[in-house]
Amino acid sequence: MTTLLNETLKESIYMPTPARITAVKTFTPTEKFFKIALPSGFSLAHRPGQFVEVSVFGVGEAPISICSAPSRSNGTFEMCVRAVGKLTDALHRLAAGSTIAIRGPFGRGFPIERFRGKDIIFVAGGLGLAPLRSLIDEVINDRGKFGRIHLLYGTRTPQDILFAEDLVAWANAPRTEVHITVDRPDEAWKGNVGVITKLFPKLRFHARNTVAIIVGPPVMYKFVLMELLGKGIADGNIWLSFERQMKCAVGKCGHCQLHHIYTCQDGPAFSYAQVKHLEEAFS
Amino acid sequence: MSLRIMPKSLLKTWIKHLQSRHFKVVGPTERFGQYVFEEIHSADELVMDYPTSVLPPKKYLLPPRERLFTFNAKTMEMQPDIQAVPTVILGVHTCDMHAVAMLDKVNNTGYADQHYKARREATYLVSVECLTPCMEGSFCKSMGTLTVPENYDLHFTDLGSDYAVEVGSEKGAALLEGCSAFWEPSEADYARVDAVIGAKWQHFPYRLECDVTELPDLLALSQKSPLWDELGERCLACGMCTKVCPTCYCFDVTDEIDLNLEHGERIRQWDSCQIEKFAVVAGGHNFRSSRALRQRHRFMRKGKYQYEAFGLMGCVGCGRCAASCLVHITPVDTFNALHRLRQAAQNGSAAENTASNQEVQA
């Protein structure tokens, strides 16, 4: 048994390893869920919040976050992919049984050990739930080690809700609350309506023993940060995941550079304390 | 390490000797009134006292376009393409040597880039002491790059009829093996080298109005400077500044595949942070959407970010970007303008403090 990263680093850090798509589920018209099996003898050995580089030969390569928990890995992993570009469009055309190629996992994930014994607020906007799912599942799988859990999830419409089954399972976990809001409801929607910050009054937590993990579009960060900081959560207890263009994932190509930081290697998970002074971090 | 003396008349002999040992020999040659690093077939083509080159010798370590690996999209077989042709690069200026130190650092930080590493290990760097300023835009003396860093294999100093040849590494020593062109130096030779190098400094002006060590702080205080908008208004976003830069290493990666969609290759080529799409993510958000923000990013990298990330300055003062910019955006003017704006702001607030103190006293 060896890790995929060992294989990735062997001959050329840019050369991926073949992997097989074992299941595809259509979540929404633009988002699909993929289950990937590594070649036998390999484990991904990732940390929640890390990502892989996914290749479709002839089309190219793109960074995709891992949406499954390490504790359920067993030589496989999962991704939720929105079709928004050449590579992701190509992925959407692939069915179970197809072969792709993978490098990684890369970057620093969330420091889950530091969240133990604390109450956790997860805040996900849209597709941000995908990388967050690897962490939520890992926390729920080890439920006794953490305090109360709140998940706030915002999407555009009820049809855009991802991981519907997981949301139900999480809501049924002990001492776990799930709050969902949509920008534009349909007739059947009976839940919350409006921006995600509207959900904050529902939460009861002790700021000093709470960590918050936010993943979503840049515009969401600004408003959610204002809420969390206003409630007294320390800068170092707020964690975010940054999205940047990446061509190598190994700190060489320069695309993801944010000040002296390479998002691919130093991130994509950062504490707010690490990035709060950096121009361009949130815009 | 150790010094040798080579009569200039024997340069030809040495180059032939290297070629007979199957080294690819590269050096500055003249093309249409400009100088470019090219493979040398005879010593006559070599111009050791060239002013500057269009592109730095970086192109031999990080080619403008390179194949990373080949693949078969049907069988999923892959083959890395790692090139290591023993290459001697002659006549590298000290600024470009500092730039190679930067490239070495980047490519060996974290996961080492095997493609770069193989090429770099097969490359022998023969630097040359700069004795006169090469062009108007260069500011090596200000950036502290007018002395050769320790990464040279051989370092040449022009003594008139002879070259003083410092051997800087075992690789350098290997280049002298079996060639009788290199003589033991006399006491007088050491004195000649000292005299030549000692006399050169007065010919080079300081072009920055602040010290190089002030640049990171100056830039940190200049994030919101109005100067970036001014540069953004002028910038054509052509990316020329980054193409000619000896320390710029950013690249793009693409696939090319045959018409059967079977055999293909993954290619990397130089990219530029000045191009609009450089920081765009899937879905269309651009983290540096204006030319002003992209120019700021470029200069921040040169004088601050790279220093903080790798401990070496991202600019070596070669002046190529200044010479190639169609709208005359230059690092010297930019850093000096920021320095003056900063000073004016400080003087302003100092004057204000004095004024308010006087009011209090009154």
XYZ file of C-alpha atoms in Angstrom, chain A residues 5 9-18 55-61 84 99-101 106 218 243-245 247-248 250-255 257 259-260 262 265 279-281 283, chain B residues 68-69 71 73 76 78 80 82 106-107 109 111-115 223-224 249-253 255 257 266 268 271 277-278 280-282 285 287-288 296-297 301 305-306 308-310:
88
model
C 1.209 11.418 -3.487
C 6.212 12.788 -6.776
C 8.192 9.884 -8.235
C 9.290 10.659 -11.789
C 7.659 13.981 -12.594
C 5.552 16.037 -10.219
C 3.376 16.909 -13.227
C 2.582 13.338 -14.285
C -0.667 11.896 -12.923
C -1.744 8.347 -12.091
C -4.704 6.681 -13.863
C -6.729 15.111 -15.898
C -8.795 14.181 -18.894
C -6.110 13.508 -21.485
C -6.366 15.704 -24.530
C -8.446 18.253 -22.643
C -6.211 19.208 -19.733
C -6.107 19.333 -15.993
C -17.936 25.557 -15.845
C -10.561 6.348 -16.791
C -9.191 9.733 -15.759
C -5.855 10.597 -14.145
C -2.243 18.754 -2.515
C -15.617 35.559 -2.279
C -10.247 29.181 -4.742
C -7.578 30.311 -7.197
C -6.487 29.434 -10.723
C -1.805 25.064 -13.257
C 0.595 22.953 -11.208
C 3.035 22.293 -6.461
C 3.988 25.942 -5.902
C 5.633 26.553 -9.272
C 3.273 27.974 -11.900
C 2.518 31.223 -10.040
C -1.188 31.409 -10.867
C 0.043 33.331 -5.707
C 1.232 37.851 -1.693
C 4.021 35.537 -0.473
C 1.008 29.905 -2.797
C 0.707 24.601 -1.104
C -4.877 42.686 -0.321
C -6.757 40.621 -2.945
C -7.530 37.853 -0.439
C -11.803 40.387 -3.804
C 6.298 17.524 -19.557
C 5.167 14.059 -20.579
C 0.419 10.110 -22.938
C -5.372 8.598 -23.877
C -3.372 5.627 -20.201
C 2.539 7.963 -19.796
C 7.864 11.760 -18.587
C 13.105 14.864 -18.750
C 11.644 28.210 -6.452
C 12.108 24.909 -8.229
C 11.186 24.536 -2.624
C 8.290 19.341 -4.189
C 11.313 19.678 -6.473
C 10.612 20.063 -10.186
C 12.461 17.125 -11.771
C 12.375 18.678 -15.250
C -0.592 48.669 -1.597
C -3.186 51.417 -1.989
C 8.938 31.642 -14.041
C 5.117 31.456 -14.189
C 3.727 29.001 -16.682
C 0.594 27.612 -18.254
C -0.053 23.918 -18.896
C -2.676 19.296 -23.657
C -3.414 15.524 -28.894
C 1.217 17.793 -21.917
C 4.061 23.859 -20.353
C 2.697 32.586 -18.952
C -6.930 35.634 -17.741
C -4.038 34.811 -15.420
C -9.464 33.995 -13.396
C -11.106 31.030 -11.659
C -13.757 28.649 -12.986
C -14.242 35.590 -11.072
C -8.849 38.145 -8.629
C -6.831 40.759 -10.545
C 0.862 46.097 -8.694
C 1.122 42.323 -8.386
C 6.499 40.167 -6.483
C 6.432 38.883 -2.182
C 9.280 36.775 -3.591
C 9.128 36.967 1.741
C 8.406 33.624 0.112
C 11.936 32.605 -0.872
